[in-house]
């Protein structure tokens, strides 16, 4: 089964370079110019795509009195959730400007649509894939509607169990062959090391053979992403900000551009470290094995007709001659010609005892 799919012009999946998404989320703070700067920063750091969140706060915040508490600028802030998200909304013209800026910068534009109306806007803008966050992973009616767009679905599975993963993949049409990427995710910000559990990737890949997997990384640093790459993750996502000191709910745990670059470099380095699965020497090892391995050699001068024994032949560096496993075969033969001390033995220089007389 081909474990690949296409996001825009990029093939994604097994055998392809990792597809890395710099997650803006709402760290633009509702400021279009800040959003543009973040697009430029993501491109400069080497991300393949930049992702936003497209929503109308009233369409998913049902209770105006519901509050949310978060860390910002070193203190705890509690405010109505509706008010907070309303402050981070963009209008249609602003989204068009963002898409144009991504195209101009040469980076893939992605955004998570909170509702079907948001998806319609993103489709008009020309997104190449649809991201569905962990908060809507069990919103199966919405997943079924999103799949009708005919684009790859990127599903984050934070807070879910195996049964819910099966249901979401079914709703996304994966079992029918539709393109889906399942991103392992832990919905804790930031995620402590003991709760990352990248080993789940192996369980998911074994449970759903052929599924393209990814890692929505909420941990700090790059170690978890490198491990996830080693376990087969092909798509990566990480929150970033221009400055931890900016006001807002997500800045404090997001990576600043310098650390985003380190994260991206770590994923690329993991590919280099994984390397070639074929078991064979590297070109440098070919030279080293001649230097470091041993050959069957004469330990002292050996006269023609003299028997080869442990006293006059043995194993010494360098390699390149008869291999060590031929020592036992050589013992008991006789020298067909004089052999100097330190010389590597060759097959034509040995013969069975009595062979010369018989000849």
PDB file of N, CA, C and O in Angstrom, residues 129-192:
ATOM      1  N   UNK A 129      -5.128  21.357   2.049  1.00  0.00           N
ATOM      2  CA  UNK A 129      -5.485  20.300   3.002  1.00  0.00           C
ATOM      3  C   UNK A 129      -6.312  20.938   4.109  1.00  0.00           C
ATOM      4  O   UNK A 129      -6.283  22.163   4.295  1.00  0.00           O
ATOM      5  N   UNK A 130      -7.035  20.111   4.833  1.00  0.00           N
ATOM      6  CA  UNK A 130      -7.894  20.607   5.908  1.00  0.00           C
ATOM      7  C   UNK A 130      -7.405  20.043   7.234  1.00  0.00           C
ATOM      8  O   UNK A 130      -7.303  18.822   7.387  1.00  0.00           O
ATOM      9  N   UNK A 131      -7.087  20.915   8.163  1.00  0.00           N
ATOM     10  CA  UNK A 131      -6.652  20.488   9.490  1.00  0.00           C
ATOM     11  C   UNK A 131      -7.849  20.473  10.444  1.00  0.00           C
ATOM     12  O   UNK A 131      -8.641  21.430  10.483  1.00  0.00           O
ATOM     13  N   UNK A 132      -7.955  19.404  11.209  1.00  0.00           N
ATOM     14  CA  UNK A 132      -8.991  19.291  12.236  1.00  0.00           C
ATOM     15  C   UNK A 132      -8.287  19.083  13.566  1.00  0.00           C
ATOM     16  O   UNK A 132      -7.507  18.136  13.733  1.00  0.00           O
ATOM     17  N   UNK A 133      -8.549  19.964  14.511  1.00  0.00           N
ATOM     18  CA  UNK A 133      -7.874  19.925  15.795  1.00  0.00           C
ATOM     19  C   UNK A 133      -8.419  18.841  16.710  1.00  0.00           C
ATOM     20  O   UNK A 133      -9.488  18.264  16.471  1.00  0.00           O
ATOM     21  N   UNK A 134      -7.689  18.586  17.777  1.00  0.00           N
ATOM     22  CA  UNK A 134      -8.098  17.552  18.738  1.00  0.00           C
ATOM     23  C   UNK A 134      -9.453  17.866  19.358  1.00  0.00           C
ATOM     24  O   UNK A 134     -10.203  16.953  19.726  1.00  0.00           O
ATOM     25  N   UNK A 135      -9.791  19.149  19.490  1.00  0.00           N
ATOM     26  CA  UNK A 135     -11.076  19.515  20.096  1.00  0.00           C
ATOM     27  C   UNK A 135     -12.250  19.022  19.270  1.00  0.00           C
ATOM     28  O   UNK A 135     -13.341  18.786  19.815  1.00  0.00           O
ATOM     29  N   UNK A 136     -12.064  18.832  17.971  1.00  0.00           N
ATOM     30  CA  UNK A 136     -13.143  18.343  17.104  1.00  0.00           C
ATOM     31  C   UNK A 136     -12.898  16.924  16.612  1.00  0.00           C
ATOM     32  O   UNK A 136     -13.534  16.480  15.647  1.00  0.00           O
ATOM     33  N   UNK A 137     -11.990  16.188  17.273  1.00  0.00           N
ATOM     34  CA  UNK A 137     -11.666  14.831  16.802  1.00  0.00           C
ATOM     35  C   UNK A 137     -12.855  13.887  16.926  1.00  0.00           C
ATOM     36  O   UNK A 137     -12.967  12.917  16.171  1.00  0.00           O
ATOM     37  N   UNK A 138     -13.728  14.142  17.894  1.00  0.00           N
ATOM     38  CA  UNK A 138     -14.921  13.286  18.038  1.00  0.00           C
ATOM     39  C   UNK A 138     -16.164  13.937  17.446  1.00  0.00           C
ATOM     40  O   UNK A 138     -17.272  13.423  17.603  1.00  0.00           O
ATOM     41  N   UNK A 139     -15.989  15.053  16.764  1.00  0.00           N
ATOM     42  CA  UNK A 139     -17.107  15.715  16.081  1.00  0.00           C
ATOM     43  C   UNK A 139     -17.274  15.044  14.715  1.00  0.00           C
ATOM     44  O   UNK A 139     -16.919  15.597  13.665  1.00  0.00           O
ATOM     45  N   UNK A 140     -17.794  13.825  14.748  1.00  0.00           N
ATOM     46  CA  UNK A 140     -17.828  12.997  13.546  1.00  0.00           C
ATOM     47  C   UNK A 140     -18.687  13.595  12.425  1.00  0.00           C
ATOM     48  O   UNK A 140     -18.295  13.519  11.244  1.00  0.00           O
ATOM     49  N   UNK A 141     -19.834  14.235  12.726  1.00  0.00           N
ATOM     50  CA  UNK A 141     -20.593  14.854  11.622  1.00  0.00           C
ATOM     51  C   UNK A 141     -19.780  15.915  10.889  1.00  0.00           C
ATOM     52  O   UNK A 141     -19.832  16.018   9.658  1.00  0.00           O
ATOM     53  N   UNK A 142     -18.992  16.686  11.651  1.00  0.00           N
ATOM     54  CA  UNK A 142     -18.179  17.707  11.008  1.00  0.00           C
ATOM     55  C   UNK A 142     -17.076  17.077  10.158  1.00  0.00           C
ATOM     56  O   UNK A 142     -16.798  17.522   9.042  1.00  0.00           O
ATOM     57  N   UNK A 143     -16.441  16.025  10.666  1.00  0.00           N
ATOM     58  CA  UNK A 143     -15.394  15.350   9.896  1.00  0.00           C
ATOM     59  C   UNK A 143     -15.970  14.815   8.589  1.00  0.00           C
ATOM     60  O   UNK A 143     -15.355  14.933   7.525  1.00  0.00           O
ATOM     61  N   UNK A 144     -17.178  14.241   8.669  1.00  0.00           N
ATOM     62  CA  UNK A 144     -17.797  13.707   7.439  1.00  0.00           C
ATOM     63  C   UNK A 144     -18.058  14.831   6.442  1.00  0.00           C
ATOM     64  O   UNK A 144     -17.888  14.650   5.222  1.00  0.00           O
ATOM     65  N   UNK A 145     -18.457  15.994   6.920  1.00  0.00           N
ATOM     66  CA  UNK A 145     -18.709  17.117   6.007  1.00  0.00           C
ATOM     67  C   UNK A 145     -17.393  17.640   5.432  1.00  0.00           C
ATOM     68  O   UNK A 145     -17.310  17.971   4.255  1.00  0.00           O
ATOM     69  N   UNK A 146     -16.373  17.707   6.249  1.00  0.00           N
ATOM     70  CA  UNK A 146     -15.078  18.218   5.773  1.00  0.00           C
ATOM     71  C   UNK A 146     -14.471  17.311   4.694  1.00  0.00           C
ATOM     72  O   UNK A 146     -13.795  17.766   3.790  1.00  0.00           O
ATOM     73  N   UNK A 147     -14.697  16.002   4.836  1.00  0.00           N
ATOM     74  CA  UNK A 147     -14.067  15.085   3.875  1.00  0.00           C
ATOM     75  C   UNK A 147     -14.648  15.273   2.477  1.00  0.00           C
ATOM     76  O   UNK A 147     -14.022  14.918   1.483  1.00  0.00           O
ATOM     77  N   UNK A 148     -15.839  15.826   2.410  1.00  0.00           N
ATOM     78  CA  UNK A 148     -16.458  16.038   1.104  1.00  0.00           C
ATOM     79  C   UNK A 148     -15.722  17.086   0.287  1.00  0.00           C
ATOM     80  O   UNK A 148     -15.931  17.210  -0.919  1.00  0.00           O
ATOM     81  N   UNK A 149     -14.840  17.831   0.935  1.00  0.00           N
ATOM     82  CA  UNK A 149     -14.034  18.811   0.195  1.00  0.00           C
ATOM     83  C   UNK A 149     -13.053  18.112  -0.738  1.00  0.00           C
ATOM     84  O   UNK A 149     -12.530  18.722  -1.682  1.00  0.00           O
ATOM     85  N   UNK A 150     -12.803  16.821  -0.484  1.00  0.00           N
ATOM     86  CA  UNK A 150     -11.915  16.057  -1.359  1.00  0.00           C
ATOM     87  C   UNK A 150     -10.446  16.334  -1.144  1.00  0.00           C
ATOM     88  O   UNK A 150      -9.608  15.934  -1.948  1.00  0.00           O
ATOM     89  N   UNK A 151     -10.128  17.034  -0.061  1.00  0.00           N
ATOM     90  CA  UNK A 151      -8.728  17.354   0.249  1.00  0.00           C
ATOM     91  C   UNK A 151      -8.207  16.413   1.335  1.00  0.00           C
ATOM     92  O   UNK A 151      -8.996  15.845   2.098  1.00  0.00           O
ATOM     93  N   UNK A 152      -6.888  16.279   1.441  1.00  0.00           N
ATOM     94  CA  UNK A 152      -6.354  15.504   2.566  1.00  0.00           C
ATOM     95  C   UNK A 152      -6.806  16.103   3.889  1.00  0.00           C
ATOM     96  O   UNK A 152      -6.844  17.325   4.052  1.00  0.00           O
ATOM     97  N   UNK A 153      -7.150  15.243   4.845  1.00  0.00           N
ATOM     98  CA  UNK A 153      -7.521  15.676   6.189  1.00  0.00           C
ATOM     99  C   UNK A 153      -6.368  15.399   7.137  1.00  0.00           C
ATOM    100  O   UNK A 153      -5.827  14.291   7.153  1.00  0.00           O
ATOM    101  N   UNK A 154      -6.000  16.403   7.900  1.00  0.00           N
ATOM    102  CA  UNK A 154      -4.968  16.253   8.922  1.00  0.00           C
ATOM    103  C   UNK A 154      -5.674  16.253  10.270  1.00  0.00           C
ATOM    104  O   UNK A 154      -6.210  17.280  10.695  1.00  0.00           O
ATOM    105  N   UNK A 155      -5.684  15.098  10.934  1.00  0.00           N
ATOM    106  CA  UNK A 155      -6.464  14.928  12.157  1.00  0.00           C
ATOM    107  C   UNK A 155      -5.544  14.838  13.365  1.00  0.00           C
ATOM    108  O   UNK A 155      -4.710  13.933  13.436  1.00  0.00           O
ATOM    109  N   UNK A 156      -5.697  15.729  14.320  1.00  0.00           N
ATOM    110  CA  UNK A 156      -4.987  15.604  15.596  1.00  0.00           C
ATOM    111  C   UNK A 156      -5.844  14.811  16.561  1.00  0.00           C
ATOM    112  O   UNK A 156      -7.054  15.055  16.674  1.00  0.00           O
ATOM    113  N   UNK A 157      -5.221  13.843  17.279  1.00  0.00           N
ATOM    114  CA  UNK A 157      -6.015  12.907  18.083  1.00  0.00           C
ATOM    115  C   UNK A 157      -5.763  13.066  19.580  1.00  0.00           C
ATOM    116  O   UNK A 157      -5.840  12.078  20.322  1.00  0.00           O
ATOM    117  N   UNK A 158      -5.475  14.284  20.035  1.00  0.00           N
ATOM    118  CA  UNK A 158      -5.307  14.504  21.463  1.00  0.00           C
ATOM    119  C   UNK A 158      -6.568  14.136  22.235  1.00  0.00           C
ATOM    120  O   UNK A 158      -7.682  14.264  21.727  1.00  0.00           O
ATOM    121  N   UNK A 159      -6.400  13.626  23.442  1.00  0.00           N
ATOM    122  CA  UNK A 159      -7.490  13.294  24.378  1.00  0.00           C
ATOM    123  C   UNK A 159      -8.275  12.055  23.964  1.00  0.00           C
ATOM    124  O   UNK A 159      -9.290  11.736  24.577  1.00  0.00           O
ATOM    125  N   UNK A 160      -7.829  11.336  22.934  1.00  0.00           N
ATOM    126  CA  UNK A 160      -8.659  10.243  22.404  1.00  0.00           C
ATOM    127  C   UNK A 160      -8.106   8.874  22.792  1.00  0.00           C
ATOM    128  O   UNK A 160      -6.944   8.732  23.183  1.00  0.00           O
ATOM    129  N   UNK A 161      -8.977   7.856  22.662  1.00  0.00           N
ATOM    130  CA  UNK A 161      -8.554   6.474  22.829  1.00  0.00           C
ATOM    131  C   UNK A 161      -8.648   5.761  21.480  1.00  0.00           C
ATOM    132  O   UNK A 161      -9.038   6.353  20.470  1.00  0.00           O
ATOM    133  N   UNK A 162      -8.285   4.478  21.476  1.00  0.00           N
ATOM    134  CA  UNK A 162      -8.185   3.746  20.203  1.00  0.00           C
ATOM    135  C   UNK A 162      -9.539   3.647  19.497  1.00  0.00           C
ATOM    136  O   UNK A 162      -9.618   3.711  18.267  1.00  0.00           O
ATOM    137  N   UNK A 163     -10.607   3.480  20.276  1.00  0.00           N
ATOM    138  CA  UNK A 163     -11.927   3.372  19.652  1.00  0.00           C
ATOM    139  C   UNK A 163     -12.298   4.679  18.958  1.00  0.00           C
ATOM    140  O   UNK A 163     -12.864   4.689  17.850  1.00  0.00           O
ATOM    141  N   UNK A 164     -11.971   5.800  19.581  1.00  0.00           N
ATOM    142  CA  UNK A 164     -12.277   7.097  18.973  1.00  0.00           C
ATOM    143  C   UNK A 164     -11.429   7.342  17.721  1.00  0.00           C
ATOM    144  O   UNK A 164     -11.885   7.966  16.766  1.00  0.00           O
ATOM    145  N   UNK A 165     -10.190   6.832  17.745  1.00  0.00           N
ATOM    146  CA  UNK A 165      -9.358   6.950  16.544  1.00  0.00           C
ATOM    147  C   UNK A 165     -10.021   6.197  15.391  1.00  0.00           C
ATOM    148  O   UNK A 165     -10.111   6.698  14.264  1.00  0.00           O
ATOM    149  N   UNK A 166     -10.488   4.986  15.680  1.00  0.00           N
ATOM    150  CA  UNK A 166     -11.148   4.186  14.638  1.00  0.00           C
ATOM    151  C   UNK A 166     -12.368   4.927  14.095  1.00  0.00           C
ATOM    152  O   UNK A 166     -12.578   4.994  12.878  1.00  0.00           O
ATOM    153  N   UNK A 167     -13.161   5.493  14.982  1.00  0.00           N
ATOM    154  CA  UNK A 167     -14.373   6.204  14.545  1.00  0.00           C
ATOM    155  C   UNK A 167     -14.027   7.424  13.689  1.00  0.00           C
ATOM    156  O   UNK A 167     -14.676   7.702  12.673  1.00  0.00           O
ATOM    157  N   UNK A 168     -12.988   8.163  14.108  1.00  0.00           N
ATOM    158  CA  UNK A 168     -12.619   9.362  13.351  1.00  0.00           C
ATOM    159  C   UNK A 168     -12.076   9.004  11.969  1.00  0.00           C
ATOM    160  O   UNK A 168     -12.393   9.670  10.971  1.00  0.00           O
ATOM    161  N   UNK A 169     -11.249   7.945  11.907  1.00  0.00           N
ATOM    162  CA  UNK A 169     -10.730   7.526  10.600  1.00  0.00           C
ATOM    163  C   UNK A 169     -11.849   7.048   9.697  1.00  0.00           C
ATOM    164  O   UNK A 169     -11.838   7.295   8.484  1.00  0.00           O
ATOM    165  N   UNK A 170     -12.827   6.400  10.296  1.00  0.00           N
ATOM    166  CA  UNK A 170     -13.982   5.944   9.509  1.00  0.00           C
ATOM    167  C   UNK A 170     -14.758   7.150   8.983  1.00  0.00           C
ATOM    168  O   UNK A 170     -15.137   7.200   7.802  1.00  0.00           O
ATOM    169  N   UNK A 171     -14.980   8.132   9.849  1.00  0.00           N
ATOM    170  CA  UNK A 171     -15.707   9.333   9.419  1.00  0.00           C
ATOM    171  C   UNK A 171     -14.937  10.089   8.343  1.00  0.00           C
ATOM    172  O   UNK A 171     -15.528  10.687   7.432  1.00  0.00           O
ATOM    173  N   UNK A 172     -13.607  10.049   8.428  1.00  0.00           N
ATOM    174  CA  UNK A 172     -12.772  10.757   7.448  1.00  0.00           C
ATOM    175  C   UNK A 172     -12.673  10.003   6.124  1.00  0.00           C
ATOM    176  O   UNK A 172     -12.170  10.555   5.141  1.00  0.00           O
ATOM    177  N   UNK A 173     -13.146   8.757   6.111  1.00  0.00           N
ATOM    178  CA  UNK A 173     -13.119   7.969   4.881  1.00  0.00           C
ATOM    179  C   UNK A 173     -11.804   7.262   4.627  1.00  0.00           C
ATOM    180  O   UNK A 173     -11.562   6.786   3.517  1.00  0.00           O
ATOM    181  N   UNK A 174     -10.953   7.158   5.670  1.00  0.00           N
ATOM    182  CA  UNK A 174      -9.646   6.528   5.449  1.00  0.00           C
ATOM    183  C   UNK A 174      -9.780   5.077   5.014  1.00  0.00           C
ATOM    184  O   UNK A 174      -9.044   4.619   4.141  1.00  0.00           O
ATOM    185  N   UNK A 175     -10.743   4.371   5.591  1.00  0.00           N
ATOM    186  CA  UNK A 175     -10.902   2.967   5.237  1.00  0.00           C
ATOM    187  C   UNK A 175     -11.361   2.794   3.789  1.00  0.00           C
ATOM    188  O   UNK A 175     -11.268   1.714   3.223  1.00  0.00           O
ATOM    189  N   UNK A 176     -11.881   3.874   3.204  1.00  0.00           N
ATOM    190  CA  UNK A 176     -12.312   3.837   1.803  1.00  0.00           C
ATOM    191  C   UNK A 176     -11.226   4.380   0.877  1.00  0.00           C
ATOM    192  O   UNK A 176     -11.455   4.530  -0.324  1.00  0.00           O
ATOM    193  N   UNK A 177     -10.079   4.704   1.440  1.00  0.00           N
ATOM    194  CA  UNK A 177      -8.963   5.145   0.610  1.00  0.00           C
ATOM    195  C   UNK A 177      -8.777   6.644   0.509  1.00  0.00           C
ATOM    196  O   UNK A 177      -7.948   7.116  -0.264  1.00  0.00           O
ATOM    197  N   UNK A 178      -9.551   7.421   1.289  1.00  0.00           N
ATOM    198  CA  UNK A 178      -9.383   8.885   1.245  1.00  0.00           C
ATOM    199  C   UNK A 178      -8.082   9.268   1.946  1.00  0.00           C
ATOM    200  O   UNK A 178      -7.650   8.612   2.893  1.00  0.00           O
ATOM    201  N   UNK A 179      -7.443  10.366   1.506  1.00  0.00           N
ATOM    202  CA  UNK A 179      -6.145  10.761   2.080  1.00  0.00           C
ATOM    203  C   UNK A 179      -6.303  11.377   3.470  1.00  0.00           C
ATOM    204  O   UNK A 179      -6.988  12.386   3.646  1.00  0.00           O
ATOM    205  N   UNK A 180      -5.647  10.762   4.444  1.00  0.00           N
ATOM    206  CA  UNK A 180      -5.739  11.204   5.838  1.00  0.00           C
ATOM    207  C   UNK A 180      -4.356  11.101   6.480  1.00  0.00           C
ATOM    208  O   UNK A 180      -3.625  10.138   6.245  1.00  0.00           O
ATOM    209  N   UNK A 181      -4.027  12.105   7.273  1.00  0.00           N
ATOM    210  CA  UNK A 181      -2.848  12.038   8.142  1.00  0.00           C
ATOM    211  C   UNK A 181      -3.347  12.112   9.579  1.00  0.00           C
ATOM    212  O   UNK A 181      -4.094  13.026   9.937  1.00  0.00           O
ATOM    213  N   UNK A 182      -2.949  11.147  10.395  1.00  0.00           N
ATOM    214  CA  UNK A 182      -3.322  11.152  11.815  1.00  0.00           C
ATOM    215  C   UNK A 182      -2.132  11.667  12.619  1.00  0.00           C
ATOM    216  O   UNK A 182      -1.059  11.054  12.613  1.00  0.00           O
ATOM    217  N   UNK A 183      -2.330  12.793  13.303  1.00  0.00           N
ATOM    218  CA  UNK A 183      -1.253  13.384  14.091  1.00  0.00           C
ATOM    219  C   UNK A 183      -1.409  13.013  15.558  1.00  0.00           C
ATOM    220  O   UNK A 183      -2.419  13.365  16.192  1.00  0.00           O
ATOM    221  N   UNK A 184      -0.408  12.286  16.073  1.00  0.00           N
ATOM    222  CA  UNK A 184      -0.375  12.032  17.504  1.00  0.00           C
ATOM    223  C   UNK A 184      -0.253  13.365  18.237  1.00  0.00           C
ATOM    224  O   UNK A 184       0.500  14.246  17.827  1.00  0.00           O
ATOM    225  N   UNK A 185      -0.986  13.512  19.314  1.00  0.00           N
ATOM    226  CA  UNK A 185      -1.019  14.795  20.012  1.00  0.00           C
ATOM    227  C   UNK A 185      -1.381  14.559  21.469  1.00  0.00           C
ATOM    228  O   UNK A 185      -2.159  13.657  21.791  1.00  0.00           O
ATOM    229  N   UNK A 186      -0.791  15.319  22.340  1.00  0.00           N
ATOM    230  CA  UNK A 186      -1.212  15.353  23.732  1.00  0.00           C
ATOM    231  C   UNK A 186      -1.700  16.757  24.019  1.00  0.00           C
ATOM    232  O   UNK A 186      -0.953  17.731  23.856  1.00  0.00           O
ATOM    233  N   UNK A 187      -2.946  16.900  24.429  1.00  0.00           N
ATOM    234  CA  UNK A 187      -3.549  18.224  24.616  1.00  0.00           C
ATOM    235  C   UNK A 187      -3.212  18.792  25.987  1.00  0.00           C
ATOM    236  O   UNK A 187      -4.092  19.101  26.799  1.00  0.00           O
ATOM    237  N   UNK A 188      -1.905  18.921  26.226  1.00  0.00           N
ATOM    238  CA  UNK A 188      -1.400  19.573  27.430  1.00  0.00           C
ATOM    239  C   UNK A 188      -0.345  20.575  26.973  1.00  0.00           C
ATOM    240  O   UNK A 188       0.493  20.246  26.122  1.00  0.00           O
ATOM    241  N   UNK A 189      -0.371  21.782  27.544  1.00  0.00           N
ATOM    242  CA  UNK A 189       0.446  22.876  27.020  1.00  0.00           C
ATOM    243  C   UNK A 189       1.280  23.526  28.127  1.00  0.00           C
ATOM    244  O   UNK A 189       0.712  24.217  28.969  1.00  0.00           O
ATOM    245  N   UNK A 190       2.605  23.314  28.116  1.00  0.00           N
ATOM    246  CA  UNK A 190       3.320  22.337  27.281  1.00  0.00           C
ATOM    247  C   UNK A 190       3.145  20.936  27.837  1.00  0.00           C
ATOM    248  O   UNK A 190       2.743  20.765  28.985  1.00  0.00           O
ATOM    249  N   UNK A 191       3.462  19.948  27.024  1.00  0.00           N
ATOM    250  CA  UNK A 191       3.320  18.561  27.447  1.00  0.00           C
ATOM    251  C   UNK A 191       4.571  18.119  28.197  1.00  0.00           C
ATOM    252  O   UNK A 191       5.669  18.187  27.642  1.00  0.00           O
ATOM    253  N   UNK A 192       4.439  17.660  29.452  1.00  0.00           N
ATOM    254  CA  UNK A 192       5.617  17.143  30.159  1.00  0.00           C
ATOM    255  C   UNK A 192       6.111  15.867  29.492  1.00  0.00           C
ATOM    256  O   UNK A 192       5.328  15.147  28.849  1.00  0.00           O
TER     257      UNK A 192
END
